[in-house]
Amino acid sequence: MLKQHRELSMSIRRTIENNEEAGIRPSKTYQSFVAATGGHRELNFIEKDVKNYITREVRNVSEQEDAKEFGKYLADARSRAAFEYFGDVISFDTTYNTNRYNLVCGSFVGVNHHGQSTLLGCSLMKNEEIESFKWLFQ
């Protein structure tokens, strides 16, 4: 069961995708494959391969839909009110990357009348491509 010898066939992938869409947990999906084949030794993949496939392929959105599906603009009522008062100069910065989901975190920062930075909003984007920024700023 070396990693380079493990693989998911096309029919196995389709079943995993259908089960994920139906809300069936990966462990239950794997157990159904074990029961159908007669044991763990008959499969040429492990439960972790099922989980990795779901994480990598099923839950990810294609790169072309990145700006619309992954770009989220977060601003509450207080931030919107602060923008009305302190929106003269706004800075947008994307220096932070989150590790677990590999999303780019961008912040909209203004300056209040005391010269202090005020967070006006933030965004989560899958990448820093032009289309992502176009969607965000619109």
mmCIF file of C-alpha atoms in Angstrom:
data_model
loop_
_atom_site.group_PDB
_atom_site.id
_atom_site.type_symbol
_atom_site.label_atom_id
_atom_site.label_comp_id
_atom_site.label_asym_id
_atom_site.label_seq_id
_atom_site.Cartn_x
_atom_site.Cartn_y
_atom_site.Cartn_z
ATOM 1 C CA MET A 1 0.000 0.000 0.000
ATOM 2 C CA LEU A 2 2.762 2.416 -0.916
ATOM 3 C CA LYS A 3 1.460 5.828 -1.858
ATOM 4 C CA GLN A 4 2.658 5.625 -5.453
ATOM 5 C CA HIS A 5 0.677 2.385 -5.982
ATOM 6 C CA ARG A 6 -2.609 3.622 -4.510
ATOM 7 C CA GLU A 7 -5.170 5.073 -6.892
ATOM 8 C CA LEU A 8 -8.868 5.851 -7.165
ATOM 9 C CA SER A 9 -10.566 4.593 -10.309
ATOM 10 C CA MET A 10 -13.030 6.782 -12.184
ATOM 11 C CA SER A 11 -16.032 4.828 -10.838
ATOM 12 C CA ILE A 12 -14.709 5.133 -7.271
ATOM 13 C CA ARG A 13 -14.274 8.886 -7.766
ATOM 14 C CA ARG A 14 -17.840 9.273 -9.038
ATOM 15 C CA THR A 15 -19.181 7.334 -6.055
ATOM 16 C CA ILE A 16 -17.166 9.511 -3.662
ATOM 17 C CA GLU A 17 -18.487 12.674 -5.350
ATOM 18 C CA ASN A 18 -22.094 11.433 -5.214
ATOM 19 C CA ASN A 19 -21.784 10.417 -1.561
ATOM 20 C CA GLU A 20 -20.217 13.766 -0.647
ATOM 21 C CA GLU A 21 -23.040 15.599 -2.408
ATOM 22 C CA ALA A 22 -25.561 13.468 -0.502
ATOM 23 C CA GLY A 23 -23.857 14.325 2.797
ATOM 24 C CA ILE A 24 -22.398 10.886 3.516
ATOM 25 C CA ARG A 25 -19.239 11.037 5.613
ATOM 26 C CA PRO A 26 -15.934 9.895 4.035
ATOM 27 C CA SER A 27 -15.509 7.107 6.596
ATOM 28 C CA LYS A 28 -18.921 5.669 5.711
ATOM 29 C CA THR A 29 -18.080 5.934 2.013
ATOM 30 C CA TYR A 30 -14.840 4.029 2.580
ATOM 31 C CA GLN A 31 -16.637 1.384 4.653
ATOM 32 C CA SER A 32 -19.114 0.853 1.802
ATOM 33 C CA PHE A 33 -16.183 0.139 -0.553
ATOM 34 C CA VAL A 34 -14.720 -2.303 1.978
ATOM 35 C CA ALA A 35 -18.059 -4.110 2.289
ATOM 36 C CA ALA A 36 -18.574 -4.221 -1.488
ATOM 37 C CA THR A 37 -15.134 -5.714 -2.199
ATOM 38 C CA GLY A 38 -14.953 -8.074 0.751
ATOM 39 C CA GLY A 39 -12.202 -6.450 2.788
ATOM 40 C CA HIS A 40 -9.520 -3.817 3.095
ATOM 41 C CA ARG A 41 -6.951 -5.917 1.240
ATOM 42 C CA GLU A 42 -9.049 -5.972 -1.914
ATOM 43 C CA LEU A 43 -8.936 -2.175 -2.239
ATOM 44 C CA ASN A 44 -5.955 -0.381 -3.731
ATOM 45 C CA PHE A 45 -6.509 2.764 -1.621
ATOM 46 C CA ILE A 46 -7.023 3.679 2.030
ATOM 47 C CA GLU A 47 -9.553 5.833 3.872
ATOM 48 C CA LYS A 48 -7.143 8.776 3.896
ATOM 49 C CA ASP A 49 -7.146 8.712 0.060
ATOM 50 C CA VAL A 50 -10.926 9.180 0.088
ATOM 51 C CA LYS A 51 -10.639 12.130 2.481
ATOM 52 C CA ASN A 52 -7.825 13.669 0.454
ATOM 53 C CA TYR A 53 -9.814 13.326 -2.777
ATOM 54 C CA ILE A 54 -12.796 15.090 -1.203
ATOM 55 C CA THR A 55 -10.621 17.891 0.150
ATOM 56 C CA ARG A 56 -8.597 18.328 -3.021
ATOM 57 C CA GLU A 57 -11.139 17.753 -5.786
ATOM 58 C CA VAL A 58 -14.746 17.745 -4.632
ATOM 59 C CA ARG A 59 -14.778 20.741 -2.291
ATOM 60 C CA ASN A 60 -12.518 22.955 -4.405
ATOM 61 C CA VAL A 61 -14.028 25.317 -6.942
ATOM 62 C CA SER A 62 -12.403 25.648 -10.342
ATOM 63 C CA GLU A 63 -9.893 28.434 -10.837
ATOM 64 C CA GLN A 64 -12.147 30.248 -13.337
ATOM 65 C CA GLU A 65 -14.903 30.647 -10.749
ATOM 66 C CA ASP A 66 -12.490 31.812 -8.064
ATOM 67 C CA ALA A 67 -13.503 35.447 -7.926
ATOM 68 C CA LYS A 68 -17.209 34.718 -7.561
ATOM 69 C CA GLU A 69 -17.135 31.624 -5.372
ATOM 70 C CA PHE A 70 -14.205 32.188 -3.023
ATOM 71 C CA GLY A 71 -14.092 35.954 -2.816
ATOM 72 C CA LYS A 72 -16.059 37.057 0.203
ATOM 73 C CA TYR A 73 -16.277 40.628 1.392
ATOM 74 C CA LEU A 74 -16.872 40.948 5.102
ATOM 75 C CA ALA A 75 -18.180 44.182 6.592
ATOM 76 C CA ASP A 76 -20.608 44.682 9.454
ATOM 77 C CA ALA A 77 -22.838 47.674 10.189
ATOM 78 C CA ARG A 78 -20.221 49.328 12.423
ATOM 79 C CA SER A 79 -17.584 49.058 9.678
ATOM 80 C CA ARG A 80 -19.978 50.555 7.132
ATOM 81 C CA ALA A 81 -20.711 53.467 9.491
ATOM 82 C CA ALA A 82 -16.973 53.966 10.074
ATOM 83 C CA PHE A 83 -16.498 54.089 6.315
ATOM 84 C CA GLU A 84 -18.958 56.992 6.121
ATOM 85 C CA TYR A 85 -16.902 58.959 8.661
ATOM 86 C CA PHE A 86 -13.360 57.793 7.905
ATOM 87 C CA GLY A 87 -13.531 56.752 4.238
ATOM 88 C CA ASP A 88 -11.460 59.657 2.916
ATOM 89 C CA VAL A 89 -8.311 57.543 2.645
ATOM 90 C CA ILE A 90 -8.522 53.762 2.440
ATOM 91 C CA SER A 91 -5.680 51.265 2.369
ATOM 92 C CA PHE A 92 -6.124 47.715 1.039
ATOM 93 C CA ASP A 93 -3.467 45.178 1.991
ATOM 94 C CA THR A 94 -3.145 41.448 1.208
ATOM 95 C CA THR A 95 -0.048 40.512 3.154
ATOM 96 C CA TYR A 96 -1.639 37.729 5.204
ATOM 97 C CA ASN A 97 -2.104 34.157 3.972
ATOM 98 C CA THR A 98 -4.126 31.692 6.037
ATOM 99 C CA ASN A 99 -2.420 28.316 6.285
ATOM 100 C CA ARG A 100 -5.220 25.819 6.686
ATOM 101 C CA TYR A 101 -7.404 26.850 3.761
ATOM 102 C CA ASN A 102 -4.710 28.641 1.737
ATOM 103 C CA LEU A 103 -6.819 31.772 1.305
ATOM 104 C CA VAL A 104 -5.488 35.297 0.946
ATOM 105 C CA CYS A 105 -6.757 37.670 3.629
ATOM 106 C CA GLY A 106 -7.029 41.295 2.583
ATOM 107 C CA SER A 107 -7.936 44.196 4.864
ATOM 108 C CA PHE A 108 -9.558 47.566 4.148
ATOM 109 C CA VAL A 109 -8.156 50.068 6.654
ATOM 110 C CA GLY A 110 -9.046 53.735 7.154
ATOM 111 C CA VAL A 111 -7.724 56.383 9.541
ATOM 112 C CA ASN A 112 -10.032 57.966 12.140
ATOM 113 C CA HIS A 113 -9.920 61.542 13.447
ATOM 114 C CA HIS A 114 -7.433 60.500 16.166
ATOM 115 C CA GLY A 115 -4.962 59.222 13.578
ATOM 116 C CA GLN A 116 -5.653 55.599 14.520
ATOM 117 C CA SER A 117 -6.143 52.773 12.047
ATOM 118 C CA THR A 118 -9.722 51.569 11.745
ATOM 119 C CA LEU A 119 -10.632 48.243 10.154
ATOM 120 C CA LEU A 120 -13.378 48.901 7.613
ATOM 121 C CA GLY A 121 -13.653 45.380 6.256
ATOM 122 C CA CYS A 122 -11.736 42.351 5.056
ATOM 123 C CA SER A 123 -11.842 39.814 2.267
ATOM 124 C CA LEU A 124 -10.904 36.173 1.720
ATOM 125 C CA MET A 125 -9.719 35.233 -1.760
ATOM 126 C CA LYS A 126 -8.276 32.012 -3.123
ATOM 127 C CA ASN A 127 -5.557 33.845 -5.050
ATOM 128 C CA GLU A 128 -4.315 37.296 -5.969
ATOM 129 C CA GLU A 129 -5.305 37.299 -9.636
ATOM 130 C CA ILE A 130 -6.703 40.330 -11.440
ATOM 131 C CA GLU A 131 -10.207 38.833 -11.770
ATOM 132 C CA SER A 132 -10.407 38.324 -8.006
ATOM 133 C CA PHE A 133 -9.566 41.964 -7.344
ATOM 134 C CA LYS A 134 -11.982 43.207 -10.031
ATOM 135 C CA TRP A 135 -14.838 41.306 -8.381
ATOM 136 C CA LEU A 136 -13.870 42.474 -4.910
ATOM 137 C CA PHE A 137 -13.626 46.178 -5.756
ATOM 138 C CA GLN A 138 -16.905 46.170 -7.673
#
